[in-house]
CSV table of C-alpha atoms and ligand atoms in Angstrom, one decimal:
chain,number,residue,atom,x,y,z
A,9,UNK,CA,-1.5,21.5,-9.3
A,10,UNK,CA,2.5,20.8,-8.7
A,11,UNK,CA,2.8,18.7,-5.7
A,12,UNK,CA,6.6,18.7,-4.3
A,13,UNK,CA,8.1,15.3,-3.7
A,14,UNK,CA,9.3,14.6,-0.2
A,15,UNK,CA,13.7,14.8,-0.6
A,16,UNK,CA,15.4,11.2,-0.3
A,17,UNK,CA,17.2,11.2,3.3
A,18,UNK,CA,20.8,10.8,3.3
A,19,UNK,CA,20.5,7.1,5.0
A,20,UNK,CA,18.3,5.0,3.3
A,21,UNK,CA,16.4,2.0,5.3
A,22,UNK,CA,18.8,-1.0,3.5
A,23,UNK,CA,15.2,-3.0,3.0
A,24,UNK,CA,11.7,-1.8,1.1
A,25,UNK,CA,8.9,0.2,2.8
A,26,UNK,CA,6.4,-0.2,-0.3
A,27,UNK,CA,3.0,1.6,-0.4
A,28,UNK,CA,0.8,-0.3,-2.6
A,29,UNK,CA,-2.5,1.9,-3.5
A,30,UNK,CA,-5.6,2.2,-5.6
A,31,UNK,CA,-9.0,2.7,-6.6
A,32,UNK,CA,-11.4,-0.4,-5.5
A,33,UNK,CA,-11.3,-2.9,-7.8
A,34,UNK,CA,-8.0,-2.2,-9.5
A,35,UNK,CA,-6.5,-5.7,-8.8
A,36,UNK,CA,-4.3,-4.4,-5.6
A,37,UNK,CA,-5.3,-7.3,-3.6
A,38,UNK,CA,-4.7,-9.9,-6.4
A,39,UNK,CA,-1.2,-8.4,-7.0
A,40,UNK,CA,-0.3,-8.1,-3.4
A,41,UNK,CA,-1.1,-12.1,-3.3
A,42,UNK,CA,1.2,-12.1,-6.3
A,43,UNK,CA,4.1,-10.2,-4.5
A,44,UNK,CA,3.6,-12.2,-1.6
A,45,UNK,CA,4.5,-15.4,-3.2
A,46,UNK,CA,7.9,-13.8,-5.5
A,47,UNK,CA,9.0,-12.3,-2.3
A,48,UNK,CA,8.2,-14.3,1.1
A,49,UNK,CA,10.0,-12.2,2.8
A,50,UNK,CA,7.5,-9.9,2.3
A,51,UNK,CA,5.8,-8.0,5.6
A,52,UNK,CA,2.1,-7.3,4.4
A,53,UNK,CA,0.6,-4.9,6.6
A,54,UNK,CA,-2.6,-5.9,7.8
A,55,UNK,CA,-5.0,-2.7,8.9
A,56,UNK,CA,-7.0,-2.2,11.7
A,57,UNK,CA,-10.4,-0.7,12.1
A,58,UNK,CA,-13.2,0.0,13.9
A,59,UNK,CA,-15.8,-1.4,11.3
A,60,UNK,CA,-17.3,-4.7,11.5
A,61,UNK,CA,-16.5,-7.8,9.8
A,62,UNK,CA,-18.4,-8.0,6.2
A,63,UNK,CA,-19.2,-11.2,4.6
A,64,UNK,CA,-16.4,-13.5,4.8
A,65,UNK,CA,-13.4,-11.0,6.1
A,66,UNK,CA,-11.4,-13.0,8.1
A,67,UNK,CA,-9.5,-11.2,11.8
A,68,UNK,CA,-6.3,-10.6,11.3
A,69,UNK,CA,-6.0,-11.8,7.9
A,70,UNK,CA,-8.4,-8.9,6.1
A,71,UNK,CA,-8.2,-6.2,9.2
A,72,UNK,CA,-7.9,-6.9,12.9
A,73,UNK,CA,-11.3,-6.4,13.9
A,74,UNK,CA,-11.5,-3.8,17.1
A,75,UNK,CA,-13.3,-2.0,19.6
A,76,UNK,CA,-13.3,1.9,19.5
A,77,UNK,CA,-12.0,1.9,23.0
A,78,UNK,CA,-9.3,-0.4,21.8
A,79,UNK,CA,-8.2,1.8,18.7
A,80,UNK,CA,-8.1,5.1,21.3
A,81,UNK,CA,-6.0,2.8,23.4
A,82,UNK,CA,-3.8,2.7,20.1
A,83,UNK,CA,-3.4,5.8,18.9
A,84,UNK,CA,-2.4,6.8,22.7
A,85,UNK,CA,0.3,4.6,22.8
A,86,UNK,CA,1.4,5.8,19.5
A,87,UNK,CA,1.1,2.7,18.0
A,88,UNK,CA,0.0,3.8,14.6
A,89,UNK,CA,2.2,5.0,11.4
A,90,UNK,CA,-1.0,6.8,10.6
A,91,UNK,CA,-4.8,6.4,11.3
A,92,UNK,CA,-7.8,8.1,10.0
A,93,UNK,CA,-11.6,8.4,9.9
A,94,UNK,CA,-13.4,7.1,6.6
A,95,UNK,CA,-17.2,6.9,6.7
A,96,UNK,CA,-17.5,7.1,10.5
A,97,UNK,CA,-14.8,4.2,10.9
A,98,UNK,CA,-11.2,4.9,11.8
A,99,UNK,CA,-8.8,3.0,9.9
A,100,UNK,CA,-4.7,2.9,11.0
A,101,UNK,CA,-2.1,0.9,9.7
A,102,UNK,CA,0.5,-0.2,12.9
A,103,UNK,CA,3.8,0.8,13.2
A,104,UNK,CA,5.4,-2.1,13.5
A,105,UNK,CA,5.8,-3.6,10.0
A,106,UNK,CA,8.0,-0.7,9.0
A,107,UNK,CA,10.5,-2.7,11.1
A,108,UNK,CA,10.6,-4.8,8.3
A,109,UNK,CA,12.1,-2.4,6.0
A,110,UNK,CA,15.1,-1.6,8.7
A,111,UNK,CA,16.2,-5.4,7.5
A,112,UNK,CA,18.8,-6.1,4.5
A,113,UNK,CA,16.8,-7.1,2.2
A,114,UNK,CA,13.5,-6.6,3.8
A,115,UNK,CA,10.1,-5.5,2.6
A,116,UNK,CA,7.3,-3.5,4.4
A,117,UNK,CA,4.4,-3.9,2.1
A,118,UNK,CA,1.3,-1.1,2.9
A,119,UNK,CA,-1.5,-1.9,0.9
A,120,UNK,CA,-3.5,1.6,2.0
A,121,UNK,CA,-5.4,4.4,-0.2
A,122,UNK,CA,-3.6,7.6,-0.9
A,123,UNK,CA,-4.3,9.8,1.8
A,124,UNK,CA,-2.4,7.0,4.5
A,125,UNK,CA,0.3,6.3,1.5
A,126,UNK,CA,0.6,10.3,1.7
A,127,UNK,CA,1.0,10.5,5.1
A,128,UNK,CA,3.5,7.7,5.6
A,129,UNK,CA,5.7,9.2,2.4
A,130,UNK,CA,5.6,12.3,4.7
A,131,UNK,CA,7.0,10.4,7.5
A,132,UNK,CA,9.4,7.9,5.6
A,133,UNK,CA,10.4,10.2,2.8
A,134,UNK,CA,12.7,7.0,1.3
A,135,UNK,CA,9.3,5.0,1.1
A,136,UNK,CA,8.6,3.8,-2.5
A,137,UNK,CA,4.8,4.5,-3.8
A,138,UNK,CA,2.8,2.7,-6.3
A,139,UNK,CA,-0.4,3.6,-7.6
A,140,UNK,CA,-2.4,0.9,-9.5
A,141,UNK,CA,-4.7,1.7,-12.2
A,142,UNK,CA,-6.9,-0.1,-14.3
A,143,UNK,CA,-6.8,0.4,-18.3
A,144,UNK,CA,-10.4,2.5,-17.7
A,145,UNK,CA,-12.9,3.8,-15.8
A,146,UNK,CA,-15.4,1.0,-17.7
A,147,UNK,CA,-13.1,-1.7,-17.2
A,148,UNK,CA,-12.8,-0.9,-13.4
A,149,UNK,CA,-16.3,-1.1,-13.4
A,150,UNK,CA,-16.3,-4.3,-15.3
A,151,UNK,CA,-14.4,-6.0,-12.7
A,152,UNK,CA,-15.9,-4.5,-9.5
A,153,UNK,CA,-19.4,-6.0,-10.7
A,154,UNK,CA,-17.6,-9.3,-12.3
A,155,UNK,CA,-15.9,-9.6,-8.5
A,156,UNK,CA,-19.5,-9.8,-7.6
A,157,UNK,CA,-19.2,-8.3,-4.0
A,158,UNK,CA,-21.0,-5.2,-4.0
A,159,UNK,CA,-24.2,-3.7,-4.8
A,160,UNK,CA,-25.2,-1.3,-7.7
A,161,UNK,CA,-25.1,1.8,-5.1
A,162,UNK,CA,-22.1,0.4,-3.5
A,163,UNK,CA,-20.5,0.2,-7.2
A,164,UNK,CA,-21.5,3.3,-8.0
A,165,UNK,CA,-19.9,5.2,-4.7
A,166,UNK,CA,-17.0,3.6,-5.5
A,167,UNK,CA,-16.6,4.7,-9.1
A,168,UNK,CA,-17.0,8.2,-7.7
A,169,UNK,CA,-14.1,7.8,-5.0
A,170,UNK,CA,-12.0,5.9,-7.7
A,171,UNK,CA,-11.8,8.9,-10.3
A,172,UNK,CA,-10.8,10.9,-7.1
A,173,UNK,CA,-8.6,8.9,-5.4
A,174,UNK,CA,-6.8,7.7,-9.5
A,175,UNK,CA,-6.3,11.5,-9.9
A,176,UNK,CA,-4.6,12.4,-6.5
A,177,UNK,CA,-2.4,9.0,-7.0
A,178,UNK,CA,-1.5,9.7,-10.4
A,179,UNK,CA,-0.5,12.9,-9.3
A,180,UNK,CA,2.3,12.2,-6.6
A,181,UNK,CA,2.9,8.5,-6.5
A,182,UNK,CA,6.8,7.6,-7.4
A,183,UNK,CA,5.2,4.5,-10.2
A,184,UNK,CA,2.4,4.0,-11.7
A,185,UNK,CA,1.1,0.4,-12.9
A,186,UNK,CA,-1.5,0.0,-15.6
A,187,UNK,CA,-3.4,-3.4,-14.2
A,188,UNK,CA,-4.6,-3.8,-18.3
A,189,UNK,CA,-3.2,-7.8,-18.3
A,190,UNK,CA,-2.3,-9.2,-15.2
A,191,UNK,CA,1.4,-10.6,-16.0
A,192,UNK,CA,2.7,-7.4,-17.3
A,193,UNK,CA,1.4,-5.5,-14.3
A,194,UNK,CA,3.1,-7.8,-11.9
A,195,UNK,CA,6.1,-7.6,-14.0
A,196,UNK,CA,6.4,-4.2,-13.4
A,197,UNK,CA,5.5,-4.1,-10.0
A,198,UNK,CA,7.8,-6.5,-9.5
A,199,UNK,CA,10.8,-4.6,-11.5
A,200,UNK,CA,9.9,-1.8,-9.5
A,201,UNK,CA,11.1,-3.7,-6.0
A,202,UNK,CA,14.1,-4.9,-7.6
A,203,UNK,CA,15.5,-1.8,-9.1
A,204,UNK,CA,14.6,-0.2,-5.7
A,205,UNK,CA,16.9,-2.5,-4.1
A,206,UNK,CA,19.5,-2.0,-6.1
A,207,UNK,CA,19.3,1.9,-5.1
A,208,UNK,CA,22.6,3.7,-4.0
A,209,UNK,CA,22.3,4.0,-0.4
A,210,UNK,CA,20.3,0.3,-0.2
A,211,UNK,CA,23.0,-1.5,-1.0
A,212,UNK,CA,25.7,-3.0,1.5
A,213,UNK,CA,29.0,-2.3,-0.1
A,214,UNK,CA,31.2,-2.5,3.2
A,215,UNK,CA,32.4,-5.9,2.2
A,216,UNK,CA,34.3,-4.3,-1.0
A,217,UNK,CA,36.4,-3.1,2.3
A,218,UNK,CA,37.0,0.6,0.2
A,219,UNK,CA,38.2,2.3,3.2
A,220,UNK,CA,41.3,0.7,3.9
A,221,UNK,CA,44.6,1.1,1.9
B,26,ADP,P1,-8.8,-4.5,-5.3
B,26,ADP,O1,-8.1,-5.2,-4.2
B,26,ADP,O2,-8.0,-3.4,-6.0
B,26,ADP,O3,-10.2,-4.0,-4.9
B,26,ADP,P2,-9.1,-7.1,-6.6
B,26,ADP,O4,-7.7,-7.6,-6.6
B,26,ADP,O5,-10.1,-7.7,-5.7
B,26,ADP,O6,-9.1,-5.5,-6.5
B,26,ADP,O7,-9.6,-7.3,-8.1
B,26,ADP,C1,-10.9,-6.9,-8.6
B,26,ADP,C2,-11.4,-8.0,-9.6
B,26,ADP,O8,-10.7,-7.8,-10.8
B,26,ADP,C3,-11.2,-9.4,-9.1
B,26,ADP,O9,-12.3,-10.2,-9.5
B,26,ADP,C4,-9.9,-9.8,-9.8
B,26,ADP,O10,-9.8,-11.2,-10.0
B,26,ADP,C5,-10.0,-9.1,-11.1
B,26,ADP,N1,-8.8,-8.7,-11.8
B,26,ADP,C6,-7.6,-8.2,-11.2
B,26,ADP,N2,-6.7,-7.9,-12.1
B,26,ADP,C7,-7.2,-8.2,-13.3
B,26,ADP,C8,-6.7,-8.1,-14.7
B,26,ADP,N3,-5.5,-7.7,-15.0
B,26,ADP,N4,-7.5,-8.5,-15.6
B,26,ADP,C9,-8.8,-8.9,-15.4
B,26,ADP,N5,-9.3,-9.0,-14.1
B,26,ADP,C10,-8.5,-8.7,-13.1
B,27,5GP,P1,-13.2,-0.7,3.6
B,27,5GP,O1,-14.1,-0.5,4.8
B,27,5GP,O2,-14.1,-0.6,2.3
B,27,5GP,O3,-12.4,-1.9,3.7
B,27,5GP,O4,-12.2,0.5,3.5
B,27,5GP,C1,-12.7,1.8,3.5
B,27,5GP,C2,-11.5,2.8,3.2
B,27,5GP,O5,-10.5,2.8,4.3
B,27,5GP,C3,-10.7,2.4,2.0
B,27,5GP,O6,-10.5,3.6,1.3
B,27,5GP,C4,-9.4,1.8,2.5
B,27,5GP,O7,-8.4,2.0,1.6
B,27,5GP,C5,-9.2,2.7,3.8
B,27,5GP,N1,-8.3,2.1,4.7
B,27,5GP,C6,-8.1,0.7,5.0
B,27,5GP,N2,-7.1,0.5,5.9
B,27,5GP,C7,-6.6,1.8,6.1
B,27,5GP,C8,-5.5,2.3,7.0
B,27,5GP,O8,-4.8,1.5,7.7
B,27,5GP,N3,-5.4,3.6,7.0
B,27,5GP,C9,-6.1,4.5,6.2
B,27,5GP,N4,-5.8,5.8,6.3
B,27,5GP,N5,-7.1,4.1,5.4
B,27,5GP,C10,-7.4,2.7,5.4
């Protein structure tokens, strides 16, 4: 299937809105960290959702943790980017970290799966996607039982999902990242935000003073 990429407006947002996705188990989280730390500056969205807490999740740090009532109360105000249902839970990322992006030099960091990456691309055509992957399908496996969190059915769902979801991503994300050694990956995820800056449009060139004689 051709999928047709959203245009680039004529204004670009001078900062980053980054949409980090991938299968479970790819090493998002452990390069979001990674991000985090090269650029403080960094905004990383933090979710919210309906489900409860698991194991050691902390509020606010791994989700915000709230009532159903409270995310209708959200989504009435309009104060999600995008929301949806997943296993009888709604998950929505909030608007207000894409104010990060409206900064020189900032950086809006989503760290979402491809269906709320696609539907914030829709919204913020100048958003910049990147789809982790792991090396392979065994190796993804490898590290979701070596991260020693789930069970064998839960590991087994999310194989399932993660062939899905690595096919759609693959498919229409602007970069893809091979997560085979850790360093490299980060590398390129990292080259990725600093070419982006550099972008035509992103760059603040009034200072050059071009228009006057
Ligand atoms: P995700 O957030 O995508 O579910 P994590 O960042 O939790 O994935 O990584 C899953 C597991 O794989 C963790 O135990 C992590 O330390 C490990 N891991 C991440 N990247 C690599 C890599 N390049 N090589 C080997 N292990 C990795
Ligand atoms: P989990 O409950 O395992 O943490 O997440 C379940 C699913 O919800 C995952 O696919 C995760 O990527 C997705 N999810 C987490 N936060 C959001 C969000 O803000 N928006 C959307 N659309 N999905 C999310």
């Amino acid at each position: 299937m051709i999928t047709t990429q959203p245009q680039l407006p004529a204004i670009l947002s001078p900062g980053l809105l980054v949409i980090l996705s991938a299968p479970s188990g790819a090493g998002k989280t452990t390069l979001a960290h990674m991000l985090r730390k090269q650029f403080p500056e960094a905004e990383i969205s933090v979710s919210y959702t309906t489900r409860p807490a698991r194991g050691a999740e902390v509020n606010g740090q791994d989700y915000h943790f709230v009532d159903p009532l409270t995310f209708k109360a959200m989504i009435d105000r309009n104060e999600f980017v995008e929301w949806a249902e997943v296993h009888g839970n709604f998950y929505g990322s909030s608007k207000g970290v894409i104010d990060h992006s409206w900064r020189p030099r900032g950086l809006a960091v989503f760290d979402i799966d491809v269906q709320g990456g696609t539907s914030i691309k829709r919204k913020y055509p100048d958003a910049v996607t990147i789809f982790i992957l792991p090396p392979s399908m065994d190796e993804l496996e490898r590290r979701l039982r070596s991260r020693g969190t789930d069970t064998d059915d839960v590991i087994q769902r999310r194989m399932l999902a993660a062939r899905a979801e690595c096919e759609k991503g693959a498919q229409s994300y602007d970069y893809l990242v091979i997560n085979d050694r850790l360093d490299d990956a980060f590398e390129q995820l990292r080259s990725v935000v600093i070419a982006e800056r550099t972008r035509r449009g992103r760059v603040d060139i009034t200072g050059l003073r071009l228009q006057q004689p």
